[in-house]
Coordinates of N, CA, C and O and ligand atoms in Angstrom, one line a residue:
M15 N 166.4 -46.2 217.5 CA 167.6 -46.5 217.8 C 167.9 -46.7 219.1 O 167.3 -46.3 219.9
R16 N 168.8 -47.3 219.4 CA 169.4 -47.6 220.6 C 170.2 -46.5 221.3 O 171.5 -46.2 220.9
L17 N 170.2 -45.9 222.3 CA 170.8 -44.8 222.9 C 171.3 -44.9 224.4 O 170.7 -45.4 225.2
F18 N 172.2 -44.2 224.6 CA 172.8 -43.9 226.1 C 173.5 -42.9 226.1 O 173.9 -42.2 225.0
I19 N 173.9 -42.4 227.5 CA 174.5 -41.2 227.4 C 175.6 -41.7 228.4 O 175.5 -42.2 229.7
A20 N 176.7 -40.8 228.1 CA 178.2 -41.4 228.9 C 179.1 -39.9 228.7 O 179.1 -39.2 227.9
L21 N 180.3 -40.1 229.5 CA 181.1 -39.3 229.2 C 182.1 -40.2 228.4 O 182.5 -41.1 228.8
D22 N 183.0 -39.3 227.7 CA 184.1 -39.9 227.0 C 185.5 -39.7 227.8 O 185.5 -38.8 229.0
I23 N 186.4 -40.0 227.3 CA 188.0 -40.1 228.1 C 188.8 -39.5 227.3 O 188.9 -39.4 226.0
P24 N 189.6 -38.7 228.0 CA 190.8 -38.1 226.9 C 192.2 -39.2 226.4 O 191.9 -40.4 227.1
A25 N 192.8 -38.9 225.4 CA 193.5 -39.7 225.1 C 194.6 -40.1 225.8 O 195.1 -41.5 225.7
D26 N 195.2 -39.4 226.9 CA 196.1 -40.0 227.8 C 195.4 -40.8 228.7 O 196.4 -42.2 228.6
I27 N 194.4 -41.1 229.0 CA 193.9 -42.0 229.8 C 193.6 -43.2 228.9 O 193.8 -44.5 229.3
R28 N 193.1 -42.9 227.8 CA 193.0 -44.3 226.9 C 194.1 -44.8 226.3 O 193.9 -46.3 226.4
A29 N 195.2 -44.1 226.5 CA 196.4 -44.8 225.9 C 196.9 -45.7 227.0 O 197.5 -46.7 227.1
R30 N 196.8 -45.1 228.3 CA 196.9 -46.2 229.4 C 196.3 -47.2 229.5 O 196.7 -48.4 229.9
L31 N 195.1 -47.2 229.3 CA 194.0 -48.0 229.3 C 194.4 -49.1 228.1 O 194.2 -50.4 228.3
T32 N 194.9 -48.6 226.9 CA 195.0 -49.4 225.7 C 196.1 -50.5 226.3 O 196.2 -51.8 225.9
E33 N 197.3 -50.0 226.6 CA 198.5 -50.6 227.3 C 198.0 -51.8 228.4 O 198.4 -52.8 228.2
Y34 N 197.1 -51.5 229.3 CA 197.0 -52.3 230.5 C 196.0 -53.3 229.5 O 196.4 -54.5 229.8
M35 N 195.1 -53.1 228.8 CA 194.4 -54.0 228.2 C 194.9 -54.8 227.4 O 194.7 -56.0 227.2
E36 N 195.9 -54.7 226.7 CA 196.7 -55.3 225.8 C 197.6 -56.5 226.7 O 197.4 -57.5 226.1
Q37 N 197.8 -56.1 228.0 CA 198.3 -57.0 228.6 C 197.6 -58.1 229.3 O 197.9 -59.3 229.6
A38 N 196.5 -57.5 229.8 CA 195.3 -58.4 230.4 C 194.9 -59.4 229.3 O 194.3 -60.2 229.7
R39 N 195.0 -58.8 228.0 CA 194.1 -59.8 227.2 C 194.8 -60.8 227.0 O 194.4 -61.9 226.5
A40 N 196.3 -60.9 227.1 CA 197.2 -62.0 226.9 C 196.8 -62.8 227.9 O 197.0 -64.4 227.9
L41 N 196.2 -62.6 229.1 CA 196.0 -63.7 230.2 C 194.5 -64.0 230.0 O 194.2 -65.4 230.6
A42 N 193.5 -63.4 229.1 CA 192.2 -63.9 229.1 C 191.9 -63.4 227.4 O 191.3 -62.6 227.3
P43 N 192.3 -64.2 226.6 CA 192.1 -64.0 225.2 C 190.6 -64.5 225.1 O 190.1 -63.9 224.1
E44 N 189.9 -65.3 225.8 CA 188.5 -65.5 225.3 C 187.4 -64.8 225.6 O 186.6 -64.5 225.5
A45 N 187.8 -63.7 226.6 CA 186.9 -62.8 227.1 C 186.4 -61.9 225.9 O 187.3 -61.7 225.1
R46 N 185.2 -61.2 226.0 CA 185.2 -60.4 224.8 C 185.3 -59.1 225.1 O 184.8 -58.3 226.2
W47 N 186.9 -58.5 224.8 CA 187.3 -57.2 225.2 C 186.8 -56.2 224.4 O 186.4 -56.1 223.2
A48 N 186.5 -54.9 225.2 CA 186.1 -53.5 224.6 C 187.0 -53.3 223.4 O 187.9 -53.3 223.3
R49 N 186.4 -52.7 222.5 CA 187.0 -51.8 221.7 C 187.4 -50.5 222.2 O 186.7 -49.7 223.0
V50 N 188.9 -50.3 222.3 CA 189.4 -49.1 223.2 C 188.8 -47.8 222.6 O 188.5 -46.8 223.4
E51 N 188.5 -47.7 221.5 CA 188.2 -46.3 220.9 C 186.8 -46.4 221.2 O 186.3 -44.9 221.6
G52 N 186.2 -47.0 221.9 CA 184.7 -47.0 222.4 C 184.4 -46.8 223.7 O 183.3 -46.8 224.3
L53 N 185.4 -47.0 224.6 CA 185.4 -46.8 226.1 C 185.0 -45.7 226.5 O 185.2 -44.6 225.9
H54 N 183.6 -45.6 227.5 CA 183.3 -44.7 228.0 C 182.7 -44.9 229.2 O 182.5 -45.9 229.7
V55 N 182.1 -43.7 230.0 CA 181.7 -44.1 231.6 C 179.9 -43.9 231.3 O 179.6 -42.6 231.0
T56 N 179.5 -44.8 231.4 CA 177.9 -44.9 230.9 C 177.1 -43.8 232.2 O 177.7 -44.3 233.4
L57 N 176.4 -43.0 231.8 CA 175.6 -42.3 233.0 C 174.3 -42.6 233.0 O 173.5 -42.5 234.1
K58 N 174.0 -43.1 231.5 CA 172.4 -43.6 231.5 C 172.0 -44.5 230.5 O 172.3 -43.9 229.4
F59 N 171.6 -45.6 230.7 CA 171.3 -46.4 229.7 C 169.8 -46.3 229.1 O 168.9 -46.2 230.1
V60 N 169.5 -45.7 228.0 CA 168.3 -45.4 227.5 C 167.4 -46.6 227.0 O 166.3 -46.7 227.3
G61 N 168.4 -46.9 226.0 CA 167.5 -48.4 225.4 C 166.6 -47.9 224.0 O 167.2 -46.5 223.6
H62 N 166.1 -48.6 223.3 CA 165.6 -48.0 222.3 C 164.5 -47.3 222.2 O 163.6 -47.0 223.2
V63 N 164.7 -46.1 221.2 CA 163.6 -45.1 221.3 C 163.3 -44.8 219.8 O 164.2 -44.8 219.0
D64 N 162.1 -44.1 219.6 CA 161.9 -44.0 218.2 C 162.7 -42.5 217.6 O 163.0 -41.9 218.5
D65 N 163.0 -42.7 216.6 CA 163.7 -41.4 215.9 C 163.1 -40.3 216.2 O 164.0 -39.4 216.6
A66 N 161.8 -40.1 216.0 CA 161.4 -38.8 216.4 C 161.5 -38.3 217.7 O 161.2 -37.2 217.9
R67 N 162.1 -39.1 218.7 CA 161.7 -38.4 220.4 C 163.4 -38.3 220.7 O 163.7 -37.6 221.4
V68 N 164.3 -38.3 219.7 CA 165.8 -37.9 219.9 C 165.9 -36.2 220.3 O 166.5 -36.0 220.7
D69 N 165.3 -35.4 219.3 CA 165.4 -34.2 219.4 C 164.9 -33.6 220.9 O 165.3 -32.9 221.5
Q70 N 163.6 -34.4 221.3 CA 163.2 -34.1 222.4 C 164.4 -34.2 223.7 O 164.4 -33.6 224.7
I71 N 165.0 -35.6 223.5 CA 166.0 -35.9 224.5 C 166.9 -35.1 224.5 O 167.6 -34.5 225.7
K72 N 167.6 -34.6 223.2 CA 168.5 -33.7 223.1 C 168.2 -32.4 223.8 O 169.0 -31.8 224.7
A73 N 166.9 -32.1 223.8 CA 166.7 -30.7 224.7 C 166.7 -30.8 225.8 O 166.8 -29.9 226.7
A74 N 166.1 -32.1 226.4 CA 166.3 -32.1 227.9 C 167.6 -32.3 228.3 O 167.7 -31.6 229.6
L75 N 168.3 -32.9 227.7 CA 169.7 -33.0 228.2 C 170.6 -31.5 228.2 O 171.2 -31.2 229.2
K76 N 170.4 -30.8 227.4 CA 170.8 -29.3 226.7 C 170.3 -28.5 228.3 O 171.0 -27.6 228.6
S77 N 169.1 -28.9 228.9 CA 168.8 -27.9 229.9 C 169.3 -28.2 231.3 O 169.1 -27.6 232.3
I78 N 170.4 -29.4 231.3 CA 171.0 -29.7 232.5 C 172.2 -28.6 232.8 O 173.0 -28.5 231.8
K79 N 172.4 -28.0 234.0 CA 173.3 -27.1 234.4 C 173.9 -27.6 235.8 O 173.5 -27.6 236.6
I80 N 175.1 -28.2 235.2 CA 176.0 -28.8 236.2 C 177.4 -28.5 235.9 O 177.9 -28.5 234.7
A81 N 178.4 -28.1 237.1 CA 179.5 -27.6 236.9 C 180.3 -29.0 236.6 O 180.1 -29.8 237.0
P82 N 181.8 -28.4 235.7 CA 182.7 -29.5 235.5 C 183.4 -30.2 237.0 O 183.2 -29.4 237.8
F83 N 183.8 -31.4 236.7 CA 184.2 -31.8 237.8 C 185.6 -32.9 237.5 O 185.3 -33.3 236.6
E84 N 186.1 -33.5 238.7 CA 187.3 -34.3 238.4 C 187.0 -35.6 238.5 O 186.1 -36.0 239.1
V85 N 187.4 -36.5 237.6 CA 187.1 -37.8 237.6 C 188.6 -38.9 237.5 O 189.7 -38.1 236.8
N86 N 188.7 -39.5 238.6 CA 189.9 -40.4 238.5 C 189.6 -41.6 238.1 O 188.5 -42.1 238.3
F87 N 190.6 -42.3 237.1 CA 190.3 -43.7 236.9 C 191.5 -44.5 237.7 O 192.8 -44.2 237.2
A88 N 191.4 -45.6 238.2 CA 192.0 -46.5 238.9 C 191.6 -47.7 239.3 O 190.5 -47.6 239.5
G89 N 192.4 -48.7 239.2 CA 191.7 -49.9 240.0 C 190.9 -50.8 238.9 O 190.4 -50.0 237.5
V90 N 190.9 -52.0 239.0 CA 190.2 -52.8 238.3 C 189.3 -53.6 239.1 O 189.7 -54.3 240.2
G91 N 188.3 -54.6 238.5 CA 187.6 -55.5 239.1 C 186.6 -55.9 238.5 O 186.5 -56.0 237.3
F92 N 185.6 -56.8 239.1 CA 184.3 -57.6 238.7 C 183.1 -57.1 238.9 O 182.8 -57.0 240.1
F93 N 182.4 -57.4 238.2 CA 181.0 -57.4 238.4 C 180.1 -58.6 237.8 O 180.8 -59.1 236.9
P94 N 179.5 -59.5 238.5 CA 178.8 -58.7 240.0 C 180.1 -59.1 241.1 O 179.7 -58.3 242.1
N95 N 180.8 -60.1 240.9 CA 181.7 -60.2 242.0 C 182.8 -61.4 241.1 O 182.4 -61.8 240.3
P96 N 184.0 -61.4 241.8 CA 185.1 -62.2 241.2 C 184.5 -63.6 240.9 O 185.2 -64.0 239.9
N97 N 183.8 -64.1 242.1 CA 183.2 -65.6 241.4 C 182.3 -65.8 240.6 O 182.0 -66.7 240.4
A98 N 181.5 -64.8 240.0 CA 180.6 -64.8 239.0 C 180.8 -63.9 238.2 O 180.0 -62.9 237.9
A99 N 182.1 -63.5 237.9 CA 182.4 -62.5 236.9 C 181.9 -62.5 235.5 O 181.7 -63.3 235.1
R100 N 181.1 -61.5 235.3 CA 180.4 -61.3 233.9 C 181.0 -60.1 233.1 O 181.2 -60.0 232.0
V101 N 181.6 -59.0 233.9 CA 182.1 -57.6 233.6 C 183.6 -57.6 234.2 O 183.5 -57.8 235.5
F102 N 184.6 -57.2 233.6 CA 186.0 -56.8 234.1 C 186.0 -55.3 233.5 O 185.8 -55.2 232.4
W103 N 186.2 -54.6 234.7 CA 186.1 -52.9 234.9 C 187.3 -52.4 235.5 O 187.9 -53.0 236.2
A104 N 187.4 -51.1 235.0 CA 188.3 -50.0 235.5 C 187.5 -49.2 236.4 O 186.6 -48.8 235.9
G105 N 188.0 -48.7 237.4 CA 187.5 -48.0 238.3 C 187.5 -46.6 238.0 O 188.2 -46.0 237.2
V106 N 186.1 -45.7 238.3 CA 185.8 -44.6 238.0 C 185.6 -44.0 239.1 O 184.3 -44.3 239.6
D107 N 186.2 -42.6 239.7 CA 186.0 -42.0 241.0 C 185.8 -40.4 240.6 O 186.6 -40.1 240.4
G108 N 184.4 -40.2 240.7 CA 184.3 -38.7 240.3 C 183.5 -38.0 241.8 O 182.7 -37.2 241.7
G109 N 183.6 -38.5 242.7 CA 183.4 -38.4 244.1 C 181.6 -38.4 244.0 O 181.0 -39.3 243.3
D110 N 181.0 -37.3 244.4 CA 179.3 -37.2 244.6 C 179.0 -36.7 243.1 O 178.0 -36.7 242.5
H111 N 180.0 -36.2 242.4 CA 179.7 -34.9 241.1 C 178.8 -36.1 240.4 O 177.9 -35.9 239.4
L112 N 179.7 -37.6 240.1 CA 179.1 -38.6 238.8 C 177.8 -38.9 238.9 O 177.1 -38.8 238.2
P113 N 177.4 -39.6 240.5 CA 176.0 -40.0 240.8 C 175.1 -38.7 240.5 O 174.0 -39.2 240.0
R114 N 175.5 -37.7 241.2 CA 174.7 -36.6 241.1 C 174.3 -36.2 239.4 O 173.1 -36.0 239.1
L115 N 175.4 -36.4 238.6 CA 175.1 -36.1 237.2 C 174.2 -37.1 236.5 O 173.2 -36.9 235.9
A116 N 174.5 -38.3 236.9 CA 173.6 -39.3 236.4 C 171.9 -39.1 236.7 O 171.3 -39.6 236.0
S117 N 172.0 -39.0 238.0 CA 170.5 -38.8 238.8 C 169.9 -37.5 237.9 O 168.4 -37.8 237.7
T118 N 171.0 -36.5 238.0 CA 169.9 -35.5 237.1 C 169.6 -35.7 235.7 O 168.5 -35.3 235.2
I119 N 170.4 -36.5 235.1 CA 170.0 -37.3 233.5 C 168.5 -38.2 233.7 O 167.8 -37.8 233.1
D120 N 168.8 -38.7 234.8 CA 167.6 -39.6 234.6 C 166.4 -39.2 235.1 O 165.3 -39.3 234.6
A121 N 166.5 -38.0 236.1 CA 165.3 -37.3 236.4 C 164.8 -36.5 235.3 O 163.5 -36.4 235.0
A122 N 165.5 -35.8 234.1 CA 165.3 -35.3 233.2 C 164.6 -35.9 232.2 O 163.6 -35.6 231.5
L123 N 165.3 -37.2 232.2 CA 164.3 -38.0 231.0 C 163.0 -38.7 231.4 O 162.2 -38.9 230.5
E124 N 163.3 -38.6 232.8 CA 161.9 -39.3 233.5 C 160.3 -38.4 233.1 O 159.7 -38.8 232.9
K125 N 160.9 -37.2 233.0 CA 160.0 -36.2 232.9 C 159.5 -36.2 231.3 O 158.2 -35.9 230.8
L126 N 160.2 -37.2 230.3 CA 159.8 -37.2 229.0 C 159.2 -38.6 228.9 O 158.8 -39.4 228.1
G127 N 159.2 -39.3 230.2 CA 158.5 -40.8 229.8 C 159.3 -41.8 230.2 O 158.8 -43.1 230.2
F128 N 160.4 -41.4 230.2 CA 161.6 -42.9 230.3 C 161.6 -43.3 231.6 O 161.7 -42.7 232.6
E129 N 161.6 -44.5 231.9 CA 161.9 -45.0 233.1 C 163.0 -44.7 233.9 O 164.0 -44.8 233.6
R130 N 162.9 -44.6 235.3 CA 163.9 -44.1 236.2 C 164.7 -45.4 236.4 O 164.3 -46.6 236.6
E131 N 166.2 -45.5 236.8 CA 167.1 -46.6 236.7 C 166.5 -46.8 238.4 O 166.6 -46.2 239.2
T132 N 166.5 -47.9 238.5 CA 166.3 -48.8 239.7 C 167.3 -49.3 240.7 O 167.4 -49.2 241.9
K133 N 168.4 -49.4 239.8 CA 169.5 -50.3 240.0 C 170.5 -48.7 241.0 O 170.5 -48.1 240.2
P134 N 171.4 -49.2 241.9 CA 172.3 -48.4 242.4 C 173.3 -48.0 240.9 O 173.5 -48.9 239.9
Y135 N 173.7 -46.7 241.1 CA 174.7 -46.4 239.9 C 176.2 -46.9 240.4 O 176.5 -46.1 241.3
H136 N 176.8 -47.4 239.8 CA 178.5 -48.1 239.9 C 179.2 -47.4 238.6 O 179.3 -48.2 237.9
P137 N 179.5 -46.4 238.7 CA 180.4 -45.6 237.4 C 181.6 -46.5 237.3 O 182.3 -47.1 238.4
H138 N 181.7 -47.0 235.9 CA 183.1 -48.0 235.6 C 183.1 -47.6 234.3 O 182.5 -47.3 233.3
L139 N 184.2 -48.4 233.6 CA 184.6 -48.6 232.2 C 184.5 -50.0 232.1 O 185.4 -50.8 232.7
T140 N 183.8 -50.5 231.5 CA 183.7 -51.9 230.8 C 184.8 -52.2 229.9 O 184.9 -51.9 228.8
L141 N 185.9 -53.0 230.4 CA 187.1 -53.4 229.6 C 186.9 -54.8 228.8 O 187.2 -54.7 227.8
A142 N 186.2 -55.9 229.6 CA 185.7 -56.9 228.9 C 184.6 -57.4 229.7 O 184.1 -57.3 230.5
R143 N 183.9 -58.4 228.6 CA 183.0 -59.1 229.2 C 183.2 -60.7 228.9 O 183.8 -61.0 228.2
T144 N 182.4 -61.5 229.9 CA 182.9 -62.8 230.0 C 181.6 -63.8 230.2 O 180.8 -63.4 231.1
S145 N 181.4 -64.6 229.6 CA 180.1 -65.7 229.8 C 180.8 -67.0 230.4 O 180.2 -67.6 231.0
S146 N 182.0 -67.6 229.6 CA 182.4 -68.8 229.8 C 183.6 -68.9 230.8 O 184.6 -67.9 230.8
R147 N 183.7 -69.6 231.7 CA 184.8 -69.9 232.5 C 185.4 -68.4 233.1 O 186.5 -68.1 233.1
P148 N 184.8 -67.9 233.8 CA 185.0 -66.5 233.9 C 186.0 -66.4 235.1 O 186.7 -65.6 235.2
V149 N 185.9 -67.2 236.1 CA 186.8 -67.1 237.3 C 188.3 -67.6 237.2 O 189.1 -66.5 237.1
R150 N 188.5 -68.8 236.7 CA 189.8 -69.2 236.4 C 190.4 -68.3 235.1 O 191.8 -67.6 235.6
E151 N 189.7 -67.6 234.1 CA 190.4 -67.2 233.4 C 190.8 -65.7 233.8 O 191.7 -65.0 233.6
L152 N 190.0 -64.9 234.4 CA 190.1 -63.5 234.7 C 190.8 -63.3 236.1 O 191.2 -61.6 236.1
R153 N 190.9 -64.2 237.1 CA 191.2 -63.8 238.3 C 192.6 -63.2 238.4 O 193.2 -62.3 238.8
P154 N 193.5 -63.9 237.3 CA 194.9 -63.4 237.3 C 195.0 -62.0 237.1 O 196.2 -61.2 237.2
L155 N 193.9 -61.4 236.6 CA 193.9 -60.0 235.9 C 193.8 -59.1 237.0 O 194.2 -57.9 236.8
V156 N 193.5 -59.4 238.3 CA 193.6 -58.5 239.3 C 194.8 -58.2 240.0 O 195.7 -59.5 240.8
P157 N 195.5 -57.2 239.8 CA 197.1 -56.8 240.1 C 197.0 -56.5 241.6 O 196.1 -56.4 242.2
D158 N 198.7 -56.7 242.1 CA 198.5 -56.7 243.7 C 198.3 -55.2 244.1 O 197.7 -54.8 245.1
S159 N 198.7 -54.3 243.2 CA 198.4 -52.6 243.4 C 197.5 -52.1 242.4 O 197.6 -52.5 241.2
P160 N 196.4 -51.5 242.7 CA 195.8 -51.1 241.6 C 196.2 -50.3 240.6 O 196.8 -49.2 240.8
P161 N 196.1 -50.6 239.2 CA 196.7 -49.3 238.3 C 195.8 -48.4 238.4 O 195.1 -48.0 238.2
Q162 N 196.8 -47.1 237.9 CA 196.4 -45.9 237.8 C 196.4 -45.3 236.3 O 197.3 -45.6 235.6
F163 N 195.1 -45.0 236.0 CA 194.9 -44.5 234.6 C 195.0 -43.1 234.4 O 194.9 -42.6 233.2
G164 N 195.0 -42.3 235.3 CA 194.9 -40.7 235.4 C 193.7 -40.2 235.6 O 192.5 -41.0 235.8
T165 N 193.8 -38.8 235.7 CA 192.6 -38.1 235.9 C 191.9 -37.1 235.1 O 193.2 -36.7 234.2
M166 N 190.9 -36.8 234.8 CA 190.6 -36.0 233.6 C 189.5 -34.6 234.4 O 188.9 -35.3 235.7
T167 N 189.2 -33.7 233.6 CA 188.3 -33.0 234.1 C 186.9 -33.0 233.7 O 187.1 -32.9 232.0
A168 N 185.9 -33.7 233.7 CA 184.5 -33.8 232.7 C 184.0 -32.6 232.5 O 183.7 -31.7 233.7
R169 N 184.1 -32.2 231.2 CA 183.7 -30.8 230.9 C 182.5 -31.3 229.9 O 181.9 -29.9 229.6
E170 N 182.1 -32.2 229.7 CA 181.0 -32.4 228.4 C 180.5 -33.9 228.7 O 181.4 -34.9 229.1
F171 N 179.2 -34.2 228.4 CA 178.9 -35.1 228.3 C 178.1 -35.6 227.1 O 177.7 -34.6 226.3
F172 N 177.7 -37.0 226.7 CA 177.2 -36.9 225.2 C 176.4 -38.1 225.3 O 176.1 -39.0 226.0
L173 N 175.6 -37.8 224.1 CA 174.4 -38.7 223.9 C 175.0 -39.6 222.7 O 175.6 -39.2 221.6
Y174 N 174.8 -40.9 222.7 CA 175.6 -42.0 222.3 C 174.5 -42.6 221.3 O 173.6 -43.2 222.2
Q175 N 174.8 -43.4 220.1 CA 173.9 -44.2 219.5 C 174.8 -45.6 219.5 O 176.0 -45.5 219.2
S176 N 174.2 -46.7 220.0 CA 174.8 -48.0 220.0 C 174.3 -48.9 218.8 O 173.0 -48.9 218.7
Q177 N 175.1 -49.4 218.2 CA 174.7 -50.4 216.8 C 175.4 -51.2 217.2 O 176.6 -51.8 217.0
P178 N 174.8 -52.4 217.2 CA 175.5 -54.0 217.4 C 176.1 -54.3 216.1 O 175.7 -54.2 214.9
Q179 N 177.5 -55.0 216.6 CA 178.1 -55.2 215.1 C 179.0 -56.4 215.6 O 179.1 -56.6 216.7
K180 N 179.5 -57.0 214.6 CA 180.4 -58.2 214.9 C 181.7 -57.7 215.2 O 182.0 -56.7 215.3
G181 N 182.1 -58.3 216.8 CA 183.4 -57.8 217.5 C 183.0 -56.6 218.5 O 183.7 -55.9 218.8
G182 N 181.5 -56.7 218.6 CA 181.2 -55.5 219.8 C 180.3 -54.1 219.3 O 180.4 -54.0 218.2
S183 N 179.5 -53.9 219.9 CA 178.5 -52.9 219.6 C 179.6 -51.5 219.0 O 180.5 -51.1 219.7
K184 N 179.2 -50.9 218.3 CA 179.8 -49.7 217.9 C 178.8 -48.4 218.5 O 177.6 -48.2 218.2
Y185 N 179.6 -47.5 218.9 CA 178.8 -46.1 219.5 C 179.2 -45.0 218.7 O 180.5 -44.7 218.3
T186 N 178.3 -44.3 218.5 CA 178.5 -43.0 217.7 C 178.1 -41.9 218.4 O 176.8 -42.1 218.8
K187 N 178.9 -40.9 218.6 CA 178.3 -39.8 219.0 C 177.2 -38.9 218.5 O 177.6 -38.6 217.1
L188 N 176.1 -38.5 219.0 CA 175.1 -37.9 218.4 C 175.1 -36.5 218.6 O 174.9 -35.5 217.7
E189 N 175.3 -36.2 220.1 CA 175.5 -34.5 220.4 C 176.1 -34.6 222.0 O 175.9 -35.8 222.4
G190 N 177.1 -33.4 222.2 CA 177.6 -33.2 223.3 C 177.0 -32.2 223.8 O 176.4 -31.1 223.4
F191 N 177.1 -32.1 225.3 CA 176.4 -30.9 226.3 C 177.3 -30.5 227.1 O 178.1 -31.5 227.8
R192 N 178.0 -29.4 227.3 CA 178.8 -28.9 228.0 C 178.4 -29.1 229.6 O 177.0 -28.5 229.8
L193 N 179.2 -29.1 230.2 CA 178.9 -29.1 231.9 C 179.5 -27.5 232.2 O 180.6 -27.0 231.9
E194 N 179.0 -26.7 232.7 CA 179.0 -25.2 233.1 C 178.2 -24.9 234.3 O 177.3 -25.2 234.5
Ligands
ATP8 P1 176.6 -55.6 223.4 O1 175.6 -55.4 224.1 O2 177.0 -55.6 222.3 O3 177.5 -56.5 224.2 P2 177.0 -53.1 224.8 O4 176.8 -53.4 226.0 O5 178.4 -52.0 225.1 O6 177.5 -53.9 223.7 P3 174.8 -51.7 224.5 O7 174.0 -52.7 225.3 O8 174.0 -50.9 223.6 O9 176.1 -52.1 224.0 O10 175.0 -50.6 225.7 C1 175.3 -49.4 225.7 C2 176.2 -48.9 227.1 O11 174.9 -48.7 228.2 C3 177.3 -49.9 227.6 O12 178.1 -48.9 228.5 C4 176.2 -50.6 228.5 O13 177.3 -51.5 229.8 C5 175.5 -49.6 229.1 N1 174.1 -50.7 229.3 C6 173.6 -51.3 228.8 N2 172.3 -52.0 229.2 C7 172.3 -51.4 230.5 C8 171.4 -51.3 231.6 N3 170.4 -52.2 231.5 N4 171.5 -50.6 232.6 C9 172.5 -50.0 232.5 N5 173.5 -49.9 231.5 C10 173.3 -50.4 230.5
MG9 MG1 174.8 -54.7 226.3

């Protein structure tokens, strides 16, 4: 199955993002907009693993000891850049805590034989993806002042399964791991 590890977001932040995405969607209807119920902050993309290895992964994640931390959601932008936009994202700022959690997870899975991430970690929420006519369509989406979506305390992260579906992949939580 296809797996990734991520933070979920609380209802109040999701509601603000939903409202923002509805407005933005009207400006860029051709982009592939994410399902709001699936919004998450990816910590580690694992990819395909044999079902038999899932328990091993859960055990490795369970052994991680990191304290809860604050995460702020604000601003929007593009990957890799506005002129070659592929992903339209909302900004996620957890200070050093978020990259530290991501790299701790990465190290825990490396011990199981999974390859370490080679690219730098840029925490974000993917709001939409686009492949055609990215610039003209999405540029109006960047407002003069960055939208504020709220702050949460991250107290838990999740192992998710991703299943491709019409209208965007569907994500299912397999297990939660408390930060403490
Ligand atoms: P789809 O691939 O159907 O467009 P998706 O990208 O959301 O949807 P997955 O490819 O299963 O679904 O990815 C699950 C999560 O992992 C997403 O947040 C995605 O951005 C992230 N992800 C996927 N591939 C990578 C990768 N190679 N490196 C880092 N993160 C990734
Ligand atoms: Mg993908």
